[in-house]
Amino acid sequence: MAAATLENQLTIIANQKKMLRDQSGLKLVIGNQSRILRNQDAIIKNQRKILANHARILAKELPTGRR
């Protein structure tokens, strides 16, 4: 009985180690995802600036119809 109990405890410890490893891997994934989201946000802001600049350029090039 004592040997089985020790073996169960060793199995539990091994499983806990695996869980900790998995959790640290998940932390890395979450960190990377938040960095990706921040980068995507910056890209969207830059695309808005580009669109605004294109709109200004087009407004200068197109005839206004006013005289």
mmCIF file of N, CA and C in Angstrom:
data_model
loop_
_atom_site.group_PDB
_atom_site.id
_atom_site.type_symbol
_atom_site.label_atom_id
_atom_site.label_comp_id
_atom_site.label_asym_id
_atom_site.label_seq_id
_atom_site.Cartn_x
_atom_site.Cartn_y
_atom_site.Cartn_z
ATOM 1 N N MET A 1 0.825 -1.203 0.000
ATOM 2 C CA MET A 1 0.000 0.000 0.000
ATOM 3 C C MET A 1 0.858 1.250 0.000
ATOM 4 N N ALA A 2 1.893 1.260 0.839
ATOM 5 C CA ALA A 2 2.746 2.447 0.920
ATOM 6 C C ALA A 2 3.444 2.701 -0.406
ATOM 7 N N ALA A 3 3.843 1.628 -1.092
ATOM 8 C CA ALA A 3 4.517 1.782 -2.384
ATOM 9 C C ALA A 3 3.555 2.360 -3.420
ATOM 10 N N ALA A 4 2.307 1.898 -3.397
ATOM 11 C CA ALA A 4 1.306 2.414 -4.334
ATOM 12 C C ALA A 4 1.028 3.885 -4.059
ATOM 13 N N THR A 5 0.972 4.247 -2.771
ATOM 14 C CA THR A 5 0.734 5.644 -2.397
ATOM 15 C C THR A 5 1.878 6.522 -2.882
ATOM 16 N N LEU A 6 3.114 6.052 -2.690
ATOM 17 C CA LEU A 6 4.271 6.816 -3.171
ATOM 18 C C LEU A 6 4.258 6.949 -4.688
ATOM 19 N N GLU A 7 3.905 5.862 -5.347
ATOM 20 C CA GLU A 7 3.845 5.904 -6.815
ATOM 21 C C GLU A 7 2.779 6.899 -7.285
ATOM 22 N N ASN A 8 1.629 6.903 -6.610
ATOM 23 C CA ASN A 8 0.578 7.868 -6.944
ATOM 24 C C ASN A 8 1.064 9.298 -6.723
ATOM 25 N N GLN A 9 1.773 9.521 -5.643
ATOM 26 C CA GLN A 9 2.280 10.862 -5.368
ATOM 27 C C GLN A 9 3.294 11.294 -6.428
ATOM 28 N N LEU A 10 4.146 10.358 -6.845
ATOM 29 C CA LEU A 10 5.115 10.668 -7.907
ATOM 30 C C LEU A 10 4.398 11.005 -9.227
ATOM 31 N N THR A 11 3.338 10.255 -9.502
ATOM 32 C CA THR A 11 2.542 10.529 -10.714
ATOM 33 C C THR A 11 1.902 11.910 -10.621
ATOM 34 N N ILE A 12 1.369 12.242 -9.456
ATOM 35 C CA ILE A 12 0.749 13.556 -9.249
ATOM 36 C C ILE A 12 1.780 14.661 -9.454
ATOM 37 N N ILE A 13 2.982 14.474 -8.886
ATOM 38 C CA ILE A 13 4.040 15.484 -9.028
ATOM 39 C C ILE A 13 4.429 15.639 -10.496
ATOM 40 N N ALA A 14 4.552 14.518 -11.204
ATOM 41 C CA ALA A 14 4.899 14.579 -12.634
ATOM 42 C C ALA A 14 3.823 15.334 -13.413
ATOM 43 N N ASN A 15 2.560 15.058 -13.090
ATOM 44 C CA ASN A 15 1.464 15.754 -13.774
ATOM 45 C C ASN A 15 1.464 17.238 -13.447
ATOM 46 N N GLN A 16 1.769 17.590 -12.200
ATOM 47 C CA GLN A 16 1.819 19.003 -11.823
ATOM 48 C C GLN A 16 2.940 19.723 -12.568
ATOM 49 N N LYS A 17 4.083 19.041 -12.740
ATOM 50 C CA LYS A 17 5.186 19.627 -13.513
ATOM 51 C C LYS A 17 4.743 19.914 -14.947
ATOM 52 N N LYS A 18 4.036 18.928 -15.528
ATOM 53 C CA LYS A 18 3.536 19.116 -16.902
ATOM 54 C C LYS A 18 2.579 20.303 -16.971
ATOM 55 N N MET A 19 1.699 20.406 -15.959
ATOM 56 C CA MET A 19 0.735 21.510 -15.931
ATOM 57 C C MET A 19 1.448 22.853 -15.842
ATOM 58 N N LEU A 20 2.479 22.936 -15.000
ATOM 59 C CA LEU A 20 3.235 24.184 -14.878
ATOM 60 C C LEU A 20 3.912 24.544 -16.198
ATOM 61 N N ARG A 21 4.466 23.532 -16.863
ATOM 62 C CA ARG A 21 5.111 23.761 -18.157
ATOM 63 C C ARG A 21 4.085 24.269 -19.173
ATOM 64 N N ASP A 22 2.913 23.630 -19.187
ATOM 65 C CA ASP A 22 1.845 24.053 -20.095
ATOM 66 C C ASP A 22 1.402 25.481 -19.794
ATOM 67 N N GLN A 23 1.295 25.814 -18.503
ATOM 68 C CA GLN A 23 0.858 27.156 -18.118
ATOM 69 C C GLN A 23 1.865 28.201 -18.562
ATOM 70 N N SER A 24 3.165 27.892 -18.414
ATOM 71 C CA SER A 24 4.162 28.885 -18.844
ATOM 72 C C SER A 24 4.135 29.030 -20.359
ATOM 73 N N GLY A 25 3.860 27.926 -21.074
ATOM 74 C CA GLY A 25 3.700 28.003 -22.529
ATOM 75 C C GLY A 25 2.507 28.862 -22.904
ATOM 76 N N LEU A 26 1.412 28.711 -22.158
ATOM 77 C CA LEU A 26 0.219 29.519 -22.428
ATOM 78 C C LEU A 26 0.484 31.000 -22.169
ATOM 79 N N LYS A 27 1.277 31.290 -21.111
ATOM 80 C CA LYS A 27 1.626 32.690 -20.832
ATOM 81 C C LYS A 27 2.359 33.297 -22.018
ATOM 82 N N LEU A 28 3.280 32.518 -22.603
ATOM 83 C CA LEU A 28 4.012 33.007 -23.771
ATOM 84 C C LEU A 28 3.066 33.266 -24.940
ATOM 85 N N VAL A 29 2.143 32.335 -25.154
ATOM 86 C CA VAL A 29 1.181 32.482 -26.253
ATOM 87 C C VAL A 29 0.341 33.737 -26.051
ATOM 88 N N ILE A 30 -0.149 33.936 -24.829
ATOM 89 C CA ILE A 30 -0.993 35.100 -24.535
ATOM 90 C C ILE A 30 -0.188 36.389 -24.719
ATOM 91 N N GLY A 31 1.057 36.375 -24.259
ATOM 92 C CA GLY A 31 1.919 37.548 -24.449
ATOM 93 C C GLY A 31 2.120 37.859 -25.919
ATOM 94 N N ASN A 32 2.354 36.813 -26.713
ATOM 95 C CA ASN A 32 2.537 37.020 -28.155
ATOM 96 C C ASN A 32 1.260 37.529 -28.805
ATOM 97 N N GLN A 33 0.118 36.993 -28.390
ATOM 98 C CA GLN A 33 -1.151 37.435 -28.969
ATOM 99 C C GLN A 33 -1.415 38.903 -28.649
ATOM 100 N N SER A 34 -1.100 39.334 -27.419
ATOM 101 C CA SER A 34 -1.346 40.735 -27.083
ATOM 102 C C SER A 34 -0.399 41.641 -27.878
ATOM 103 N N ARG A 35 0.835 41.179 -28.104
ATOM 104 C CA ARG A 35 1.771 41.963 -28.917
ATOM 105 C C ARG A 35 1.276 42.051 -30.369
ATOM 106 N N ILE A 36 0.749 40.936 -30.882
ATOM 107 C CA ILE A 36 0.193 40.930 -32.242
ATOM 108 C C ILE A 36 -0.967 41.913 -32.348
ATOM 109 N N LEU A 37 -1.858 41.914 -31.341
ATOM 110 C CA LEU A 37 -3.003 42.829 -31.358
ATOM 111 C C LEU A 37 -2.550 44.285 -31.334
ATOM 112 N N ARG A 38 -1.536 44.595 -30.512
ATOM 113 C CA ARG A 38 -1.013 45.972 -30.477
ATOM 114 C C ARG A 38 -0.436 46.358 -31.841
ATOM 115 N N ASN A 39 0.282 45.421 -32.461
ATOM 116 C CA ASN A 39 0.851 45.702 -33.780
ATOM 117 C C ASN A 39 -0.236 45.899 -34.828
ATOM 118 N N GLN A 40 -1.277 45.083 -34.772
ATOM 119 C CA GLN A 40 -2.382 45.233 -35.720
ATOM 120 C C GLN A 40 -3.073 46.576 -35.529
ATOM 121 N N ASP A 41 -3.212 46.998 -34.278
ATOM 122 C CA ASP A 41 -3.816 48.296 -33.987
ATOM 123 C C ASP A 41 -2.985 49.415 -34.596
ATOM 124 N N ALA A 42 -1.659 49.317 -34.457
ATOM 125 C CA ALA A 42 -0.773 50.329 -35.034
ATOM 126 C C ALA A 42 -0.871 50.322 -36.551
ATOM 127 N N ILE A 43 -0.972 49.138 -37.152
ATOM 128 C CA ILE A 43 -1.102 49.031 -38.606
ATOM 129 C C ILE A 43 -2.385 49.711 -39.075
ATOM 130 N N ILE A 44 -3.487 49.476 -38.354
ATOM 131 C CA ILE A 44 -4.772 50.087 -38.726
ATOM 132 C C ILE A 44 -4.683 51.609 -38.638
ATOM 133 N N LYS A 45 -4.044 52.116 -37.586
ATOM 134 C CA LYS A 45 -3.888 53.571 -37.453
ATOM 135 C C LYS A 45 -3.087 54.128 -38.618
ATOM 136 N N ASN A 46 -2.015 53.428 -39.003
ATOM 137 C CA ASN A 46 -1.208 53.882 -40.130
ATOM 138 C C ASN A 46 -1.993 53.823 -41.439
ATOM 139 N N GLN A 47 -2.813 52.785 -41.612
ATOM 140 C CA GLN A 47 -3.627 52.690 -42.817
ATOM 141 C C GLN A 47 -4.637 53.835 -42.892
ATOM 142 N N ARG A 48 -5.188 54.227 -41.739
ATOM 143 C CA ARG A 48 -6.110 55.370 -41.724
ATOM 144 C C ARG A 48 -5.392 56.642 -42.165
ATOM 145 N N LYS A 49 -4.157 56.841 -41.674
ATOM 146 C CA LYS A 49 -3.383 58.018 -42.076
ATOM 147 C C LYS A 49 -3.113 57.999 -43.573
ATOM 148 N N ILE A 50 -2.766 56.820 -44.095
ATOM 149 C CA ILE A 50 -2.507 56.688 -45.534
ATOM 150 C C ILE A 50 -3.758 57.024 -46.331
ATOM 151 N N LEU A 51 -4.915 56.497 -45.888
ATOM 152 C CA LEU A 51 -6.172 56.785 -46.596
ATOM 153 C C LEU A 51 -6.488 58.280 -46.563
ATOM 154 N N ALA A 52 -6.254 58.918 -45.419
ATOM 155 C CA ALA A 52 -6.505 60.353 -45.310
ATOM 156 C C ALA A 52 -5.587 61.122 -46.262
ATOM 157 N N ASN A 53 -4.328 60.699 -46.349
ATOM 158 C CA ASN A 53 -3.398 61.356 -47.272
ATOM 159 C C ASN A 53 -3.820 61.155 -48.718
ATOM 160 N N HIS A 54 -4.268 59.955 -49.062
ATOM 161 C CA HIS A 54 -4.738 59.697 -50.425
ATOM 162 C C HIS A 54 -5.956 60.568 -50.744
ATOM 163 N N ALA A 55 -6.844 60.694 -49.761
ATOM 164 C CA ALA A 55 -8.041 61.519 -49.977
ATOM 165 C C ALA A 55 -7.632 62.968 -50.235
ATOM 166 N N ARG A 56 -6.640 63.471 -49.484
ATOM 167 C CA ARG A 56 -6.162 64.845 -49.711
ATOM 168 C C ARG A 56 -5.556 65.000 -51.099
ATOM 169 N N ILE A 57 -4.768 64.017 -51.504
ATOM 170 C CA ILE A 57 -4.143 64.065 -52.834
ATOM 171 C C ILE A 57 -5.209 64.065 -53.916
ATOM 172 N N LEU A 58 -6.196 63.174 -53.775
ATOM 173 C CA LEU A 58 -7.273 63.113 -54.773
ATOM 174 C C LEU A 58 -8.065 64.415 -54.806
ATOM 175 N N ALA A 59 -8.306 65.009 -53.646
ATOM 176 C CA ALA A 59 -9.066 66.254 -53.585
ATOM 177 C C ALA A 59 -8.322 67.361 -54.331
ATOM 178 N N LYS A 60 -7.001 67.351 -54.273
ATOM 179 C CA LYS A 60 -6.221 68.363 -54.990
ATOM 180 C C LYS A 60 -6.253 68.120 -56.496
ATOM 181 N N GLU A 61 -6.270 66.848 -56.897
ATOM 182 C CA GLU A 61 -6.197 66.503 -58.317
ATOM 183 C C GLU A 61 -7.535 66.619 -59.023
ATOM 184 N N LEU A 62 -8.647 66.393 -58.323
ATOM 185 C CA LEU A 62 -9.950 66.418 -58.965
ATOM 186 C C LEU A 62 -10.458 67.843 -59.093
ATOM 187 N N PRO A 63 -11.117 68.138 -60.214
ATOM 188 C CA PRO A 63 -11.742 69.472 -60.315
ATOM 189 C C PRO A 63 -12.888 69.587 -59.310
ATOM 190 N N THR A 64 -13.007 70.756 -58.726
ATOM 191 C CA THR A 64 -13.996 70.912 -57.655
ATOM 192 C C THR A 64 -15.397 71.205 -58.213
ATOM 193 N N GLY A 65 -15.493 71.748 -59.393
ATOM 194 C CA GLY A 65 -16.794 72.103 -59.927
ATOM 195 C C GLY A 65 -17.189 73.517 -59.526
ATOM 196 N N ARG A 66 -16.468 74.106 -58.599
ATOM 197 C CA ARG A 66 -16.735 75.486 -58.196
ATOM 198 C C ARG A 66 -15.862 76.424 -59.016
ATOM 199 N N ARG A 67 -16.430 77.554 -59.380
ATOM 200 C CA ARG A 67 -15.636 78.534 -60.152
ATOM 201 C C ARG A 67 -15.730 79.896 -59.544
#
